[in-house]
């Protein structure tokens, strides 16, 4: 309550899902130093707090495919100080595979206990707010600008994604590829499959419609 007026919650923001092309356009405008982190977020679906906490020793480069153990995340303490702790839930502590493109983008591994993603000046933690405003949002603005895109022979985007939408985009790409929902739940670290379905179930409906259309087209062609 504020001066006798109840504060009502606004409508939740709809997730933004990027296509491969749309993400690629944004990535072109991300400074080279931060492209591996941006690519990592979209290709793993990791939360920002998890991705920026990863150390080189968490990645098993000898495994086939390469795997990553997510077992820590940055958390805000009651004193307002960010500290490393366990991820959100028990399910959030998970092992996921890394695709070859992401592994290549990470480059040469550093010392085992060194953070994979560090600030340009060597800071142990990349600050979310600064990255959002100085890096990601500027890249999105440029990706929406027809003149900036024309100079790089790119098609401008019309969407306005936030950093967390890279996680949503990862899920959309997995669903489009036919990955089972249970596998997506485990990769994201959701506490239950219900949570995954609640957030992304509508995407499954679209895929189902496409599959039915493809089957129908095939049967019609045979007929």
CSV table of C-alpha atoms in Angstrom, one decimal:
chain,number,residue,atom,x,y,z
A,1,UNK,CA,0.0,0.0,0.0
A,2,UNK,CA,1.2,3.6,-0.8
A,3,UNK,CA,-0.9,6.5,0.4
A,4,UNK,CA,-3.9,4.3,0.5
A,5,UNK,CA,-3.5,2.9,-3.0
A,6,UNK,CA,-2.8,-0.7,-3.6
A,7,UNK,CA,0.2,-1.5,-5.8
A,8,UNK,CA,-0.8,-4.0,-8.4
A,9,UNK,CA,1.5,-6.4,-10.2
A,10,UNK,CA,1.9,-5.7,-13.9
A,11,UNK,CA,1.4,-8.2,-16.6
A,12,UNK,CA,4.3,-10.7,-16.8
A,13,UNK,CA,6.6,-10.0,-19.8
A,14,UNK,CA,6.3,-12.5,-22.6
A,15,UNK,CA,9.5,-14.4,-23.4
A,16,UNK,CA,11.2,-13.5,-26.7
A,17,UNK,CA,12.4,-16.4,-28.8
A,18,UNK,CA,15.1,-15.8,-31.4
A,19,UNK,CA,15.7,-17.7,-34.6
A,20,UNK,CA,19.2,-18.8,-35.6
A,21,UNK,CA,19.4,-15.8,-37.9
A,22,UNK,CA,18.1,-13.3,-35.4
A,23,UNK,CA,20.6,-14.4,-32.8
A,24,UNK,CA,23.4,-14.4,-35.3
A,25,UNK,CA,22.6,-10.8,-36.2
A,26,UNK,CA,22.8,-9.7,-32.6
A,27,UNK,CA,26.0,-11.7,-32.1
A,28,UNK,CA,27.7,-9.8,-34.9
A,29,UNK,CA,27.2,-6.6,-32.9
A,30,UNK,CA,28.6,-8.0,-29.6
A,31,UNK,CA,32.2,-7.0,-29.1
A,32,UNK,CA,34.5,-9.9,-29.9
A,33,UNK,CA,35.7,-10.2,-26.2
A,34,UNK,CA,32.1,-11.0,-25.0
A,35,UNK,CA,30.9,-13.1,-27.9
A,36,UNK,CA,31.9,-16.4,-26.3
A,37,UNK,CA,29.8,-15.6,-23.2
A,38,UNK,CA,26.8,-14.5,-25.3
A,39,UNK,CA,27.1,-17.6,-27.5
A,40,UNK,CA,27.4,-19.8,-24.3
A,41,UNK,CA,24.2,-18.4,-22.9
A,42,UNK,CA,22.2,-19.2,-26.0
A,43,UNK,CA,23.8,-22.6,-26.6
A,44,UNK,CA,23.5,-23.9,-23.1
A,45,UNK,CA,20.5,-22.2,-21.6
A,46,UNK,CA,22.5,-21.5,-18.5
A,47,UNK,CA,21.3,-18.8,-16.2
A,48,UNK,CA,23.5,-15.7,-16.0
A,49,UNK,CA,24.4,-16.3,-12.4
A,50,UNK,CA,25.5,-19.9,-13.3
A,51,UNK,CA,27.4,-19.0,-16.5
A,52,UNK,CA,29.5,-16.3,-14.9
A,53,UNK,CA,30.4,-18.6,-12.0
A,54,UNK,CA,31.8,-21.4,-14.1
A,55,UNK,CA,35.5,-22.3,-13.7
A,56,UNK,CA,37.7,-24.1,-16.1
A,57,UNK,CA,37.8,-27.2,-13.9
A,58,UNK,CA,34.1,-27.5,-14.2
A,59,UNK,CA,34.5,-28.4,-17.9
A,60,UNK,CA,35.6,-32.0,-18.9
A,61,UNK,CA,37.4,-31.4,-22.2
A,62,UNK,CA,38.4,-35.1,-22.3
A,63,UNK,CA,34.8,-36.3,-22.4
A,64,UNK,CA,33.0,-37.1,-25.6
A,65,UNK,CA,31.1,-34.9,-26.0
A,66,UNK,CA,32.6,-32.2,-23.8
A,67,UNK,CA,30.6,-31.8,-20.6
A,68,UNK,CA,30.1,-29.0,-18.1
A,69,UNK,CA,29.2,-29.4,-14.4
A,70,UNK,CA,27.0,-26.6,-13.1
A,71,UNK,CA,27.4,-26.6,-9.3
A,72,UNK,CA,27.5,-23.0,-8.2
A,73,UNK,CA,26.0,-19.6,-8.9
A,74,UNK,CA,26.3,-16.0,-7.8
A,75,UNK,CA,23.8,-15.1,-5.1
A,76,UNK,CA,22.9,-11.8,-3.5
A,77,UNK,CA,23.4,-11.9,0.3
A,78,UNK,CA,21.3,-10.1,2.9
A,79,UNK,CA,24.0,-7.5,3.1
A,80,UNK,CA,23.7,-6.8,-0.6
A,81,UNK,CA,27.0,-8.5,-1.5
A,82,UNK,CA,27.2,-11.0,-4.3
A,83,UNK,CA,28.8,-14.3,-3.2
A,84,UNK,CA,29.2,-17.8,-4.7
A,85,UNK,CA,26.8,-20.4,-3.5
A,86,UNK,CA,24.8,-23.4,-4.7
A,87,UNK,CA,22.4,-23.0,-7.6
A,88,UNK,CA,18.7,-22.4,-7.0
A,89,UNK,CA,17.6,-26.0,-6.4
A,90,UNK,CA,19.0,-29.5,-6.3
A,91,UNK,CA,18.0,-30.0,-9.9
A,92,UNK,CA,20.0,-26.9,-10.8
A,93,UNK,CA,23.2,-28.8,-9.9
A,94,UNK,CA,23.5,-30.6,-13.2
A,95,UNK,CA,25.9,-31.8,-15.9
A,96,UNK,CA,25.2,-30.7,-19.5
A,97,UNK,CA,27.0,-31.4,-22.8
A,98,UNK,CA,28.6,-28.6,-24.9
A,99,UNK,CA,28.4,-28.5,-28.6
A,100,UNK,CA,31.7,-28.1,-30.7
A,101,UNK,CA,31.0,-24.5,-31.7
A,102,UNK,CA,30.7,-23.4,-28.1
A,103,UNK,CA,33.8,-25.4,-27.1
A,104,UNK,CA,35.7,-23.7,-29.9
A,105,UNK,CA,34.5,-20.3,-28.9
A,106,UNK,CA,35.7,-20.8,-25.3
A,107,UNK,CA,39.3,-21.0,-26.5
A,108,UNK,CA,42.3,-22.3,-24.6
A,109,UNK,CA,41.5,-23.3,-21.0
A,110,UNK,CA,43.0,-21.3,-18.2
A,111,UNK,CA,44.1,-22.4,-14.7
A,112,UNK,CA,41.6,-24.9,-13.2
A,113,UNK,CA,40.3,-22.5,-10.5
A,114,UNK,CA,40.0,-19.5,-12.8
A,115,UNK,CA,36.6,-18.2,-13.9
A,116,UNK,CA,35.9,-19.0,-17.6
A,117,UNK,CA,34.2,-15.6,-18.2
A,118,UNK,CA,36.0,-12.7,-16.6
A,119,UNK,CA,35.9,-8.9,-17.2
A,120,UNK,CA,38.1,-7.3,-19.8
A,121,UNK,CA,40.2,-5.8,-17.0
A,122,UNK,CA,40.5,-9.1,-15.1
A,123,UNK,CA,37.5,-8.8,-12.8
A,124,UNK,CA,36.5,-12.1,-11.3
A,125,UNK,CA,32.8,-11.5,-12.0
A,126,UNK,CA,31.2,-9.8,-15.0
A,127,UNK,CA,28.6,-7.4,-13.6
A,128,UNK,CA,25.1,-8.1,-15.1
A,129,UNK,CA,23.9,-4.5,-15.2
A,130,UNK,CA,27.0,-3.2,-17.0
A,131,UNK,CA,26.9,-6.1,-19.5
A,132,UNK,CA,23.2,-5.5,-20.2
A,133,UNK,CA,23.5,-1.8,-20.8
A,134,UNK,CA,26.9,-1.4,-22.4
A,135,UNK,CA,27.1,-4.7,-24.4
A,136,UNK,CA,23.8,-6.5,-25.0
A,137,UNK,CA,21.3,-3.7,-25.3
A,138,UNK,CA,23.6,-1.8,-27.6
A,139,UNK,CA,23.9,-4.9,-29.8
A,140,UNK,CA,20.1,-5.3,-29.9
A,141,UNK,CA,19.7,-1.6,-30.9
A,142,UNK,CA,22.2,-2.1,-33.7
A,143,UNK,CA,20.6,-5.3,-34.8
A,144,UNK,CA,17.3,-3.5,-35.2
A,145,UNK,CA,18.9,-0.7,-37.2
A,146,UNK,CA,18.4,-1.2,-41.0
A,147,UNK,CA,21.4,1.0,-41.9
A,148,UNK,CA,23.8,-0.7,-39.5
A,149,UNK,CA,22.7,-4.1,-40.7
A,150,UNK,CA,22.9,-3.2,-44.4
A,151,UNK,CA,26.6,-2.3,-43.9
A,152,UNK,CA,27.2,-5.9,-42.8
A,153,UNK,CA,24.8,-7.5,-45.3
A,154,UNK,CA,22.5,-8.5,-42.5
A,155,UNK,CA,18.7,-8.5,-42.2
A,156,UNK,CA,17.6,-6.4,-39.3
A,157,UNK,CA,15.6,-8.0,-36.5
A,158,UNK,CA,12.3,-6.6,-35.2
A,159,UNK,CA,12.4,-8.2,-31.7
A,160,UNK,CA,13.7,-6.6,-28.5
A,161,UNK,CA,15.2,-9.5,-26.4
A,162,UNK,CA,16.6,-9.3,-22.9
A,163,UNK,CA,19.6,-11.4,-21.8
A,164,UNK,CA,17.4,-14.0,-20.2
A,165,UNK,CA,15.7,-14.5,-23.5
A,166,UNK,CA,18.8,-16.3,-24.7
A,167,UNK,CA,17.7,-19.1,-22.2
A,168,UNK,CA,14.2,-19.1,-23.7
A,169,UNK,CA,15.7,-19.2,-27.2
A,170,UNK,CA,17.8,-22.2,-26.3
A,171,UNK,CA,14.7,-24.0,-25.2
A,172,UNK,CA,12.8,-23.1,-28.4
A,173,UNK,CA,15.7,-24.4,-30.6
A,174,UNK,CA,15.7,-27.7,-28.6
A,175,UNK,CA,12.0,-28.1,-29.0
A,176,UNK,CA,12.2,-27.4,-32.7
A,177,UNK,CA,14.9,-30.1,-32.9
A,178,UNK,CA,12.5,-32.6,-31.3
A,179,UNK,CA,14.4,-32.9,-28.0
A,180,UNK,CA,12.2,-34.6,-25.3
A,181,UNK,CA,10.7,-32.3,-22.7
A,182,UNK,CA,12.3,-34.4,-19.9
A,183,UNK,CA,15.8,-33.9,-21.4
A,184,UNK,CA,15.1,-30.1,-21.7
A,185,UNK,CA,14.0,-30.0,-18.0
A,186,UNK,CA,17.2,-31.6,-16.9
A,187,UNK,CA,19.3,-29.4,-19.1
A,188,UNK,CA,17.7,-26.2,-17.8
A,189,UNK,CA,17.8,-27.4,-14.1
A,190,UNK,CA,14.1,-26.9,-13.6
A,191,UNK,CA,12.8,-28.3,-10.3
A,192,UNK,CA,10.0,-30.3,-12.1
A,193,UNK,CA,8.8,-31.1,-15.6
A,194,UNK,CA,5.6,-29.2,-14.7
A,195,UNK,CA,7.6,-26.0,-14.6
A,196,UNK,CA,9.1,-26.7,-18.0
A,197,UNK,CA,5.7,-27.4,-19.5
A,198,UNK,CA,4.1,-24.3,-17.9
A,199,UNK,CA,6.7,-22.1,-19.5
A,200,UNK,CA,7.2,-23.7,-22.9
A,201,UNK,CA,4.3,-26.0,-23.4
A,202,UNK,CA,2.8,-23.7,-26.1
A,203,UNK,CA,5.9,-24.2,-28.2
A,204,UNK,CA,5.3,-27.9,-28.2
A,205,UNK,CA,1.8,-27.3,-29.6
A,206,UNK,CA,3.4,-25.4,-32.5
A,207,UNK,CA,5.8,-28.2,-33.2
A,208,UNK,CA,3.0,-30.8,-33.0
A,209,UNK,CA,1.0,-28.8,-35.6
A,210,UNK,CA,4.0,-28.7,-37.9
A,211,UNK,CA,4.5,-32.5,-37.5
A,212,UNK,CA,0.8,-33.2,-38.2
A,213,UNK,CA,1.0,-30.9,-41.3
A,214,UNK,CA,4.1,-32.8,-42.5
A,215,UNK,CA,2.4,-36.2,-42.0
A,216,UNK,CA,-0.7,-35.0,-43.7
A,217,UNK,CA,1.3,-33.7,-46.6
A,218,UNK,CA,3.1,-37.0,-46.9
A,219,UNK,CA,-0.1,-39.1,-46.8
A,220,UNK,CA,-1.8,-36.8,-49.3
A,221,UNK,CA,1.2,-37.1,-51.7
A,222,UNK,CA,1.0,-40.9,-51.5
A,223,UNK,CA,-2.7,-40.9,-52.1
